[in-house]
Coordinates of C-alpha atoms in Angstrom, one line a residue:
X1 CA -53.7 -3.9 -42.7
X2 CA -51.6 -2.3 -45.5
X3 CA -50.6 0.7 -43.9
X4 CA -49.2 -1.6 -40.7
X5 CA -47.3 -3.6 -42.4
X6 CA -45.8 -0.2 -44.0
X7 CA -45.1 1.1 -40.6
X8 CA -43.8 -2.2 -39.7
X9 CA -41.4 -2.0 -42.0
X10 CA -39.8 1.4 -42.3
X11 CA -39.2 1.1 -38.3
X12 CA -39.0 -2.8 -38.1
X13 CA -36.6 -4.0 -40.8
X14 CA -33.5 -2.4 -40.2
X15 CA -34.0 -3.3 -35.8
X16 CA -35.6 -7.0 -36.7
X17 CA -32.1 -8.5 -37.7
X18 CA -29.7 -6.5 -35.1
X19 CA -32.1 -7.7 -32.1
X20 CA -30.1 -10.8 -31.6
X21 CA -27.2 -9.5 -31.7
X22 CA -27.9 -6.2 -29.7
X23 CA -29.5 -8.9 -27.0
X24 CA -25.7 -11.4 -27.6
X25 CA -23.8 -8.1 -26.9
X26 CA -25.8 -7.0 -24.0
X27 CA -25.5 -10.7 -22.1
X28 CA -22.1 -10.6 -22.9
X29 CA -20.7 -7.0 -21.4
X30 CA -20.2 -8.1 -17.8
X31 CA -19.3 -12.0 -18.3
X32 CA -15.9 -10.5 -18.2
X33 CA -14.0 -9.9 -14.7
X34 CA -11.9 -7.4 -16.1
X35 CA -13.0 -3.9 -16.6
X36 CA -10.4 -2.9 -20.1
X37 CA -11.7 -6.4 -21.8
X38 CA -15.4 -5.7 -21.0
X39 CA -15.3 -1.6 -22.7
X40 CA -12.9 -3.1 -25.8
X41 CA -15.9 -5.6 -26.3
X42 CA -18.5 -2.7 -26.1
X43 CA -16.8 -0.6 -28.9
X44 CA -16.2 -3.9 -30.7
X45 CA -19.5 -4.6 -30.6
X46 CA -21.8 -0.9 -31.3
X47 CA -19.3 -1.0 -34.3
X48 CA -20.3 -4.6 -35.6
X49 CA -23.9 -4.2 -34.7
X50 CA -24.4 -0.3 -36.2
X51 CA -22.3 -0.7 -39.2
X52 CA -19.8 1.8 -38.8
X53 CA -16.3 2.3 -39.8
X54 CA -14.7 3.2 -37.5
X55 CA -15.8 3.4 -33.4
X56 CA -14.3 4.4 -29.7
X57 CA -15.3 4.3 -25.9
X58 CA -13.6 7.1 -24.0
X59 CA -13.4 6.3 -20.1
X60 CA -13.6 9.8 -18.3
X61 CA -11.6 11.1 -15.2
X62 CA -14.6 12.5 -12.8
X63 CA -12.2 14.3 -11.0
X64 CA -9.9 16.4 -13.6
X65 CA -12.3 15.9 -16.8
X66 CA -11.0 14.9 -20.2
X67 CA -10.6 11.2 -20.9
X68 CA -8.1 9.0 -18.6
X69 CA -8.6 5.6 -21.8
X70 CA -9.6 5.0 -25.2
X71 CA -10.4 2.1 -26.4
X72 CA -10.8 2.2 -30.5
X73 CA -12.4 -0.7 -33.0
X74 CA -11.6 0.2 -37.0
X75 CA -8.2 1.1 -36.5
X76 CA -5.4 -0.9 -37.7
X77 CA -2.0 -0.6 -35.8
X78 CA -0.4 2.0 -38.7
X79 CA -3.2 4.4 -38.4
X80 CA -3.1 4.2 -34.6
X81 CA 0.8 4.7 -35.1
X82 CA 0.1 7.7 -37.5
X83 CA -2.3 9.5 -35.0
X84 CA -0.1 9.5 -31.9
X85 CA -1.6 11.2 -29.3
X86 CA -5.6 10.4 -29.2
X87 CA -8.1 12.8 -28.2
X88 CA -8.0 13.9 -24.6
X89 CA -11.8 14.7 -24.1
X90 CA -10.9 18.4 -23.8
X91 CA -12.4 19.9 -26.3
X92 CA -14.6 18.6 -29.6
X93 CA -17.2 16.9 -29.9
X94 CA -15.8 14.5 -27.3
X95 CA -15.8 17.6 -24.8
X96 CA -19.4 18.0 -25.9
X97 CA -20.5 14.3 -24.6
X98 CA -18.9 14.6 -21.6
X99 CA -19.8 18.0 -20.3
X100 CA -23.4 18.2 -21.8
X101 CA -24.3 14.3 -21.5
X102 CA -26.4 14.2 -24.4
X103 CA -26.4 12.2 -27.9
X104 CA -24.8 14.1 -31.1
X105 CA -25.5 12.8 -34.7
X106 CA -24.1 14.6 -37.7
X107 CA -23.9 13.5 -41.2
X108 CA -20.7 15.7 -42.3
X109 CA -18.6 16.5 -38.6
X110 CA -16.4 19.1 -40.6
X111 CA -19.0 21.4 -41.1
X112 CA -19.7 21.6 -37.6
X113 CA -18.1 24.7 -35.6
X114 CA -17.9 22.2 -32.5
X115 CA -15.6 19.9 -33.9
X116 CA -12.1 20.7 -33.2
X117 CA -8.9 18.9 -32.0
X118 CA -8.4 15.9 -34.3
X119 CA -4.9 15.0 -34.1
X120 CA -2.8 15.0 -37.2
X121 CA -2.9 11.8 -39.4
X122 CA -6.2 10.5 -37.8
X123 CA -8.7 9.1 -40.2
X124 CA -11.1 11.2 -42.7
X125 CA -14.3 11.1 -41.2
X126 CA -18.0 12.7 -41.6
X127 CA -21.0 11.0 -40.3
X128 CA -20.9 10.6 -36.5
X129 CA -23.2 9.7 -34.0
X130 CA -21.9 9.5 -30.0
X131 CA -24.2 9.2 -26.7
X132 CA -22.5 9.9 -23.4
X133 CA -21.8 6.9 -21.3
X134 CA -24.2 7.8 -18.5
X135 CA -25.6 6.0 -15.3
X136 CA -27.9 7.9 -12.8
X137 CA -26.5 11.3 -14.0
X138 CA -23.2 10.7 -13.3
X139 CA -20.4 10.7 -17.0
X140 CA -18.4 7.9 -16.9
X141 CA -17.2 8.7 -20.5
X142 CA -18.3 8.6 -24.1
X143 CA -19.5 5.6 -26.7
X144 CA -19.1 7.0 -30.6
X145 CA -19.5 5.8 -34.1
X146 CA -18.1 7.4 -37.2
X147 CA -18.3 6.8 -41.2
X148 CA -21.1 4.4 -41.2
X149 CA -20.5 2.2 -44.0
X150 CA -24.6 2.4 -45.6
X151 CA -25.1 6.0 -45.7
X152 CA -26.1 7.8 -42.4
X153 CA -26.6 6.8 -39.1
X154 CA -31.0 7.1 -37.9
X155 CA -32.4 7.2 -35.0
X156 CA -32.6 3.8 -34.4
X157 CA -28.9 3.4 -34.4
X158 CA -28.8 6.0 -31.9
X159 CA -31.0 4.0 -29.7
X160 CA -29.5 1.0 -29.9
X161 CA -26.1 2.4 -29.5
X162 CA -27.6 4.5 -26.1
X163 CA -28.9 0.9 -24.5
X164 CA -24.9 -0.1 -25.4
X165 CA -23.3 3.0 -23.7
X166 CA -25.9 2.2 -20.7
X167 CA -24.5 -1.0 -20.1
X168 CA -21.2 -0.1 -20.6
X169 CA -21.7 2.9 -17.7
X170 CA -23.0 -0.2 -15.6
X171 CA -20.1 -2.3 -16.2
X172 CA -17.8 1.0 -15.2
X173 CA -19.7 2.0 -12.5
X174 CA -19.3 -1.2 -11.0
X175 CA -16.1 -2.2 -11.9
X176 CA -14.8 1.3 -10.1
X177 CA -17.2 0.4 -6.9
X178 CA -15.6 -3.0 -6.6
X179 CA -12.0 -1.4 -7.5
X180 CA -12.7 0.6 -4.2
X181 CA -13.7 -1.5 -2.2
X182 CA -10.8 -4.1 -3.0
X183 CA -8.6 -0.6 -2.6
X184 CA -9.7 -0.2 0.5
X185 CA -9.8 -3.7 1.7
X186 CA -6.1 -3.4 0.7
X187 CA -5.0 -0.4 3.3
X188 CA -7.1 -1.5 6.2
X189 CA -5.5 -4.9 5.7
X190 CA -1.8 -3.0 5.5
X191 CA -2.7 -1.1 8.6
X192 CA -3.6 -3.7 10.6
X193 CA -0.3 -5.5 9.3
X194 CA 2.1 -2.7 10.2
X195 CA -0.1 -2.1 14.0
X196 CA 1.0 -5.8 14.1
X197 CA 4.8 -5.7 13.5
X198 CA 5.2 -2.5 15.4
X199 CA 3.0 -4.3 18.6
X200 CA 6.0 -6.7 18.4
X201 CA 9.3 -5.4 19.9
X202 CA 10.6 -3.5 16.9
X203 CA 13.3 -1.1 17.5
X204 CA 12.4 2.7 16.2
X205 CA 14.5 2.5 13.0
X206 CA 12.9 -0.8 11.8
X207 CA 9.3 0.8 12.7
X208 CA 9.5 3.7 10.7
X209 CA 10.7 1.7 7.9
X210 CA 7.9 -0.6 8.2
X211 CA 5.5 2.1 7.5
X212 CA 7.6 3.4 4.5
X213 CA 7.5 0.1 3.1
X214 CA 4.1 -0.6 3.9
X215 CA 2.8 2.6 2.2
X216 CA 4.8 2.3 -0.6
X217 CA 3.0 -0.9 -1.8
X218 CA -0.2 -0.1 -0.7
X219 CA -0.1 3.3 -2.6
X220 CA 1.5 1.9 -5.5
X221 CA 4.5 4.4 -5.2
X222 CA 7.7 4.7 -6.2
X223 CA 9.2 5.8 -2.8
X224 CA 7.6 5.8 0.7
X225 CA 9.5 8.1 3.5
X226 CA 9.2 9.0 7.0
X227 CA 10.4 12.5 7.5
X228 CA 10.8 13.4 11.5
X229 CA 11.0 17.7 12.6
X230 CA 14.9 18.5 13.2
X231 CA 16.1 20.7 16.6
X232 CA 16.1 23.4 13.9
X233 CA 12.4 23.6 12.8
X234 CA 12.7 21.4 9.3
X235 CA 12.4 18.4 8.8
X236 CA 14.8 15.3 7.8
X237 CA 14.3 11.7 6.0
X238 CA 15.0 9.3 8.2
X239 CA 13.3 6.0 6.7
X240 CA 13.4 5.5 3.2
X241 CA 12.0 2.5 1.2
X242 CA 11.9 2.3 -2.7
X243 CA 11.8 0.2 -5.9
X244 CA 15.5 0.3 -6.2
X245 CA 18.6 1.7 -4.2
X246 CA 17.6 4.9 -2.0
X247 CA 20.9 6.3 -2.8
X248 CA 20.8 9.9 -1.2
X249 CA 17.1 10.2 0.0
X250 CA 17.6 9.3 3.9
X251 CA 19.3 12.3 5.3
X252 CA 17.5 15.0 2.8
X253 CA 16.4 17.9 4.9
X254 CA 13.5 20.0 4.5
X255 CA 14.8 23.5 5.7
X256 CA 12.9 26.1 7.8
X257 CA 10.2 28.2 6.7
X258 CA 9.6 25.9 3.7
X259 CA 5.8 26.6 2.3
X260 CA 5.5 22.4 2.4
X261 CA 6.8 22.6 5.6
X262 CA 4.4 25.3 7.0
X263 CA 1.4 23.0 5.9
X264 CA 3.0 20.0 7.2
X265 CA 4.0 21.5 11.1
X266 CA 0.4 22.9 11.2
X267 CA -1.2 19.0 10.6
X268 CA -2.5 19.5 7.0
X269 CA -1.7 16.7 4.5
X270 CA 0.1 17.9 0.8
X271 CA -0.7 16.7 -2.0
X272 CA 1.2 17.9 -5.0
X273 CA 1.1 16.9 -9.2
X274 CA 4.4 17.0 -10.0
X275 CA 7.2 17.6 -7.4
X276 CA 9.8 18.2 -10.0
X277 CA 8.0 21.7 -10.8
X278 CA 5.9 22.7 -7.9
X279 CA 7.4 25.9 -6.1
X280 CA 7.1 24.6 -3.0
X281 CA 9.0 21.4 -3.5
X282 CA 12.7 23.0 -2.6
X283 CA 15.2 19.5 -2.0
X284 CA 17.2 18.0 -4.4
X285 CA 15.9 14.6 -5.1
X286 CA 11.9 16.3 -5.7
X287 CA 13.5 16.0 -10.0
X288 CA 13.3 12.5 -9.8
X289 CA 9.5 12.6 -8.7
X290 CA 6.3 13.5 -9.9
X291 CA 2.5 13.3 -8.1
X292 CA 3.3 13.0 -4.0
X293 CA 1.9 12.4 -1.4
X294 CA 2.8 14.2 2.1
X295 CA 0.4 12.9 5.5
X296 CA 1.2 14.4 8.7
X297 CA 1.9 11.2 11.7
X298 CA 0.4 12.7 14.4
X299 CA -1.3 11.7 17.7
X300 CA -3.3 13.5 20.5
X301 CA -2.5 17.0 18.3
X302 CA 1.7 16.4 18.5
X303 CA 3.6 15.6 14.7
X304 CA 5.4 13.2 15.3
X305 CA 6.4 12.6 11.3
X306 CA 5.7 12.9 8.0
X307 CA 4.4 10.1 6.0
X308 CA 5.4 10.9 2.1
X309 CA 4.6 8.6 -0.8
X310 CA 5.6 10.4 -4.0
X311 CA 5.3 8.3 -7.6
X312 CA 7.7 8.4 -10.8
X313 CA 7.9 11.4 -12.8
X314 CA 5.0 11.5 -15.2
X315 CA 3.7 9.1 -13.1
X316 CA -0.5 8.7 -13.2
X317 CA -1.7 11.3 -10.8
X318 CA -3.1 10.3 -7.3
X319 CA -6.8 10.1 -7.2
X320 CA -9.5 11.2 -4.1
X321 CA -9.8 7.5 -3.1
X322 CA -6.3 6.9 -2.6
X323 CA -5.6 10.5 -1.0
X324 CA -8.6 9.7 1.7
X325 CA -7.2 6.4 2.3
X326 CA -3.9 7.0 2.3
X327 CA -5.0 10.0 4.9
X328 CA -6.6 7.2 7.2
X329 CA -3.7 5.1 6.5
X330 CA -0.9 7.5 7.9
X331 CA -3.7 8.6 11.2
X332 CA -3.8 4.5 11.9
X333 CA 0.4 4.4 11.6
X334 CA 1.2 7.3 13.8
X335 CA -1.2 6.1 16.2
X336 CA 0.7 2.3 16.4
X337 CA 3.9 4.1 16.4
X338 CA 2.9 5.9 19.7
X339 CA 1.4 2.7 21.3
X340 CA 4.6 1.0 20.0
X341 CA 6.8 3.2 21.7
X342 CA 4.7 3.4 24.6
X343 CA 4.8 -0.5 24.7
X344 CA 8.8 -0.4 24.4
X345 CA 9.0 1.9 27.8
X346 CA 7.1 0.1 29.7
X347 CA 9.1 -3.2 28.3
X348 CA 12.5 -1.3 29.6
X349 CA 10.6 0.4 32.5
X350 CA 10.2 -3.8 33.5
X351 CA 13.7 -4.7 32.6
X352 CA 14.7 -1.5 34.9
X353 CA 12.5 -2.6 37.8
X354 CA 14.0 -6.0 37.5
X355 CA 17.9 -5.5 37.5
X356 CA 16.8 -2.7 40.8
X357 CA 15.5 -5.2 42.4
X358 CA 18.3 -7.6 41.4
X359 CA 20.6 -5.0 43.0
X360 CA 19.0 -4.6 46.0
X361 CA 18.6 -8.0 46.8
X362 CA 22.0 -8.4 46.1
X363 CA 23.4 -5.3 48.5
X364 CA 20.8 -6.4 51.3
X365 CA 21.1 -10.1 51.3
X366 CA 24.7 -11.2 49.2
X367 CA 27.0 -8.1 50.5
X368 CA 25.6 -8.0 54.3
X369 CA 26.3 -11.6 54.5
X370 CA 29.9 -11.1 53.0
X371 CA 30.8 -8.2 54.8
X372 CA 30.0 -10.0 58.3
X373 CA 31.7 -12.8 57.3
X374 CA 34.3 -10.4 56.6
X375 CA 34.2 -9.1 59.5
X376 CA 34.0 -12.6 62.1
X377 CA 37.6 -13.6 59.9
X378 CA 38.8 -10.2 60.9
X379 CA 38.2 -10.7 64.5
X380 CA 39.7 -13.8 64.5
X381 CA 42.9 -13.3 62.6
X382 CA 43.7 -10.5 65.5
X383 CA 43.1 -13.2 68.4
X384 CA 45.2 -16.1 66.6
X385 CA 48.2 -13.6 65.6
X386 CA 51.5 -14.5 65.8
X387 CA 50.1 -18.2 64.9
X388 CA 50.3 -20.0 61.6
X389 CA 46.5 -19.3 61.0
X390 CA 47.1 -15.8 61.0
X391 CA 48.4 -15.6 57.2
X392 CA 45.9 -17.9 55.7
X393 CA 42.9 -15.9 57.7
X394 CA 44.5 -13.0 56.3
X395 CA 44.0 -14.4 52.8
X396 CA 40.5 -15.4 53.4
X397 CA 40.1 -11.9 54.0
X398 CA 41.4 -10.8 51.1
X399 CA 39.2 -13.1 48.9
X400 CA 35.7 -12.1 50.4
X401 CA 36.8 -8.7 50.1
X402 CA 37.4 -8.8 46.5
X403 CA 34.2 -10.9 46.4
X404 CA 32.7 -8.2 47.6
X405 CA 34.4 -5.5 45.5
X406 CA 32.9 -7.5 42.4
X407 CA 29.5 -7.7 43.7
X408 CA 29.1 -4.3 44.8
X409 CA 30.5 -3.5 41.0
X410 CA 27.4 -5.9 39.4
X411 CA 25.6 -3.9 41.6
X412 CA 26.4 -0.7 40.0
X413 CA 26.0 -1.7 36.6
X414 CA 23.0 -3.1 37.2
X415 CA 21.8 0.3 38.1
X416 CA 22.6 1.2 34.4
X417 CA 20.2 1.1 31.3
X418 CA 20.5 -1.5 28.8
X419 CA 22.4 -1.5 25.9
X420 CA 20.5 1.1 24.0
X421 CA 22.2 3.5 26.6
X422 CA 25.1 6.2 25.7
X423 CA 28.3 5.1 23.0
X424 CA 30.5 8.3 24.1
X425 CA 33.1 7.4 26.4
X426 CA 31.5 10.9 28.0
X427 CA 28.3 9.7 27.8
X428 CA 29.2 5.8 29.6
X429 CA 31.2 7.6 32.2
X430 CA 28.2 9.8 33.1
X431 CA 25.9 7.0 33.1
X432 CA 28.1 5.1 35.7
X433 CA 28.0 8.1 37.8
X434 CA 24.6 8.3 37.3
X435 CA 23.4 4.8 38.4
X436 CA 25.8 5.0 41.4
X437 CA 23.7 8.0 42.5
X438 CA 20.9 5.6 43.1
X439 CA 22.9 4.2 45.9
X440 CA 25.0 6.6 47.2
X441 CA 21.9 8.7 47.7
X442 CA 23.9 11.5 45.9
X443 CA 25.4 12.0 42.6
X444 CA 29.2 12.2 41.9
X445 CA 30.2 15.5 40.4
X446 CA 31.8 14.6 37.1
X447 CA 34.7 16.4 35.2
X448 CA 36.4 16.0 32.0
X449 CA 39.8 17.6 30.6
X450 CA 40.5 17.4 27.2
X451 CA 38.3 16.0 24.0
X452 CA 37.6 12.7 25.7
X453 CA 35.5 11.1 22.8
X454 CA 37.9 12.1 20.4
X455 CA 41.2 11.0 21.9
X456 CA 39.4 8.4 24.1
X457 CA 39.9 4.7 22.0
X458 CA 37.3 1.8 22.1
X459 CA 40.0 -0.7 24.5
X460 CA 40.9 2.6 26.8
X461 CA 37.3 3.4 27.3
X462 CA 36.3 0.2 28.5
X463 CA 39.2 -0.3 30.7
X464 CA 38.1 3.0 31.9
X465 CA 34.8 2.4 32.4
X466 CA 36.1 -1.5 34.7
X467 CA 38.5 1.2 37.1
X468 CA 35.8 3.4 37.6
X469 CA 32.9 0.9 38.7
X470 CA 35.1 -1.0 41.1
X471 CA 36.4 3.2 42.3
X472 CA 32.1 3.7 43.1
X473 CA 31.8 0.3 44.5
X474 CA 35.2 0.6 46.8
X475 CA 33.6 4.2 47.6
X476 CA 30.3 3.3 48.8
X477 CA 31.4 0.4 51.1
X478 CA 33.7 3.3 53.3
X479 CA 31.8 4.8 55.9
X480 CA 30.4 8.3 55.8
X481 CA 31.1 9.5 52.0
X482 CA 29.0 12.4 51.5
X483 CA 31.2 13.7 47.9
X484 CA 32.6 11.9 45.2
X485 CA 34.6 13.6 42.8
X486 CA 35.8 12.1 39.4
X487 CA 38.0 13.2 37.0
X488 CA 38.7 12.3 33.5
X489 CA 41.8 13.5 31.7
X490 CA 42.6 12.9 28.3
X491 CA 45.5 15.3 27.6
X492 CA 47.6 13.1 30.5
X493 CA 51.3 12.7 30.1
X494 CA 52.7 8.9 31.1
X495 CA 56.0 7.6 31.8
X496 CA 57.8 7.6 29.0
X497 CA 56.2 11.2 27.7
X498 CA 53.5 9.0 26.3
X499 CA 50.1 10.2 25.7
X500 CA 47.7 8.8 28.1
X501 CA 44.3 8.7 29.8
X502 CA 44.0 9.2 33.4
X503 CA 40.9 8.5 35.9
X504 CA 41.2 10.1 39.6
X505 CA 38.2 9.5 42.0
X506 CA 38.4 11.2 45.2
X507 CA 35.9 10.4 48.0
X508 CA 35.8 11.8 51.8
X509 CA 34.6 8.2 53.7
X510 CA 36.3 7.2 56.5
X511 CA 39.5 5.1 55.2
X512 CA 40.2 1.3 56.7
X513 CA 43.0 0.2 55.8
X514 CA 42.2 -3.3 56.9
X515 CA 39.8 -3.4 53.9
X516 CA 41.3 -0.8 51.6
X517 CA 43.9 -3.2 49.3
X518 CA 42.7 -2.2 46.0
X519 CA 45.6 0.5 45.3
X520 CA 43.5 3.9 47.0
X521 CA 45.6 5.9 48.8
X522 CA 44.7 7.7 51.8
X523 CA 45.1 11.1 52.1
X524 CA 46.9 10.9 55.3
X525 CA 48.1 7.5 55.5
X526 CA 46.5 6.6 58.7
X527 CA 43.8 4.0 59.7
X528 CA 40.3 5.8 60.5
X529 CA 41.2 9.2 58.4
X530 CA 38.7 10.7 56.0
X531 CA 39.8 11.2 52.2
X532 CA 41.0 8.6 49.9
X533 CA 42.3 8.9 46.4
X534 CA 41.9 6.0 43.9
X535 CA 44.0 6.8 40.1
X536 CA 44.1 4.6 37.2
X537 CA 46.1 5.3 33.8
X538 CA 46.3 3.8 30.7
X539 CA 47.9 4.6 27.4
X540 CA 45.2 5.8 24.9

């Protein structure tokens, strides 16, 4: 009975007391939502409970090593000031825990050739004791004690501070399992969100900013931008969203034969540190970042972008999780940017197939009925001549024939695209000739003299644009045109020596006089000849 109790009490007396609280600090680590709070009350706590001076948790970064947080007990603010920089988990005895996952107890550190890399002004210290912060053989960091206040630390310490760092690992494992999950909860959410905005009419500019924007939040970056290949093999910013003003981002060009470049055109995502130093980082705005981001936008094996989401300089470093979501993000994007776009032609290929058949209806059903109309007042001015009907015929005449004149013009533009089409005067004049080709059944040859869109002004141009609709529509109602010819000249010389802009359409239909009073001019001057001549002339 003697020699129990003996046992009892060399093994028993210095645990008995520190049960309670080792079983208080166990219940409590995890009662807290929020991961820093829950590892502060660990270290707290392992120092309380063991006695020591002085005591730290180091969180480890599984995918560059070293320590990525320290959380310290013992220290008061001065000697954290007078330390500065705390142990990175390099190299020591902090190195030691993390790379061989095993417990360390010393009674004097500074004899021991594995101790190394205490920062200037940090604490005197001897005795230590640290177990790695472990869970199914996976180092989430490092629990240690040092300068235990009643001599040295035993082996019971060490086990009670291992049950400690085993909680702890718990508490980080899970913390970092739900942190992903509620980071990926996050992007799937955002890519539903952008799918959804782009799915609802917007135009291209306001998509690709919607996936910068979108990105930028999700990846908790300073900038997001959409970069789109150039005619010349590079590649330029074209949407830009940030924390504060853009300034000079949109527009930045990636040049040709860039080593970025050569990754990106062949489908592979960059990712880079720092962009401020990396070689192949070669525009002027990489100085202001540091860890980036750069996903290909592709779809069906065709870029159609770059997604790049670059952070701060000395910004915290991208980790796996957010690169591979981040990756699935920018796949999920360029696919709703395809369907969006897909979704937007076949929205104008509607529109198209609606103002056609507007057209059509109005040529077969409106004009026909005009023109015989037309036609009956025609034949009955010439049998009431010489009578006082004969003049107010005539002007009945001249009504539906300008009736006509302007419905045969809505007809033609009609033909046209929307509004999204050409803003050249070059490029509007070609358009009308275009859409007139649809029903003329051939296309008017087109000619320009001079630098039309540079001398060309905005009231000109669309006076232009008025004479040369109702010139097409005056064209197709004449009989047998097989060749249009239009001219724009925008070196012409007006009365006065003025500087002008002149439009000349010449068609070879068979000229009526009868029905030609909108200022053409026959090449002949007689009823029933082929060729007429319509000019307009404006100052520009």
């Amino acid at each position: 009975m003697r020699r129990a109790a003996a046992r009892s009490g060399s093994g028993g007396a210095d645990s008995g007391p520190r049960l309670p609280l080792l079983l208080e600090a166990v219940l409590g680590i995890g009662t807290d939502v929020e991961l820093r709070a829950t590892l502060q009350h660990v270290v707290d706590t392992a120092t309380e409970l063991i006695g020591a001076r002085y005591g730290a948790l180091g969180v480890a970064d599984l995918e560059r090593g070293g320590l990525t947080e320290l959380f310290t007990a013992g220290m008061s603010d001065t000697e954290r000031h007078r330390v500065g920089r705390l142990p990175d988990g390099h190299t020591g005895l902090l190195g030691v825990l993390v790379d061989e996952a095993r417990p360390v107890r010393l009674d004097d550190l500074t004899t021991d050739p594995r101790s190394c890399g205490v920062p200037p002004g940090h604490p005197r210290m001897r005795s230590f004791l640290g177990v790695p912060v472990e869970l199914d053989g996976e180092v989430f960091g490092n629990l240690y004690l040092t300068e235990k206040r009643t001599g040295s630390f035993t082996e019971q310490d060490q086990s009670l501070l291992r049950v400690l760092a085993a909680q702890a690992a718990g508490a980080i494992g899970t913390a970092r399992l739900y942190g992903t999950a509620r980071q990926r909860e996050r992007w799937i959410e955002g890519a539903a969100a952008v799918t959804t905005a782009l799915l609802t009419g917007r135009n291209a500019v306001d998509a690709l900013v919607t996936v910068a924007e979108s990105a930028r939040v999700l990846a908790d970056a300073f900038a997001g931008v959409v970069l789109q290949p150039t005619e010349e093999g590079g590649m330029e910013i074209v949407a830009a969203s940030t924390v504060d003003d853009p300034g000079d981002i949109v527009g930045t060009t990636i040049e040709p034969g860039s080593p970025v470049l050569v990754q990106l055109l062949g489908g592979e995502p960059v990712f880079i540190e720092d962009s401020s130093t990396d070689p192949r980082m070669t525009t002027h705005v990489r100085s202001r970042f540091g860890p980036s981001m750069m996903l290909p936008l592709q779809s069906g094996g065709k870029l159609i972008g770059t997604l790049a989401l670059p952070r701060r300089r000395g910004g915290r470093p991208y980790r796996g999780v957010d690169r591979l979501l981040a990756t699935q993000f920018a796949s999920q994007a360029a696919l709703a940017l395809v369907l969006a776009d897909a979704q937007h032609d076949r929205e104008q290929l509607a529109v198209f197939e609606d103002r056609d058949r507007i057209a059509r209806d109005l040529h077969d059903l409106v004009v026909q009925r005009l023109f015989a109309t037309e036609m009956m007042l025609e034949s009955t001015r010439r049998r009431v001549a010489g009578t006082g009907l004969d003049e107010l015929i005539g002007r009945a005449v001249d009504e539906l024939d300008s009736t006509i004149q302007e419905v045969r013009t809505t007809i033609f533009a009609l033909q046209q695209p929307p509004a999204d089409g050409p803003t050249s005067v070059r490029g509007k004049v070609l358009r009308e000739t275009g859409g007139a080709a649809v029903l003329l059944g051939f296309r008017p040859s087109v000619r320009f003299t001079g630098p039309v869109d540079t001398l060309v002004g905005e009231p000109a141009g669309q006076e232009l644009l008025v004479a040369l609709r109702g010139a097409l529509a005056a064209a197709h109602r004449r009989a047998g045109v097989t060749s249009i010819e239009v001219e724009v000249d925008a070196t012409a010389r007006l009365p006065g020596d003025r500087d002008g802009v002149r439009l000349t359409v010449r068609d070879d239909g068979v000229r009526d006089d009868a029905r030609d009073r909108n200022g053409e001019n026959g090449e002949d001057g007689e009823d029933g000849a082929r060729g007429t001549t319509m000019t307009w002339e404006a100052p520009r």
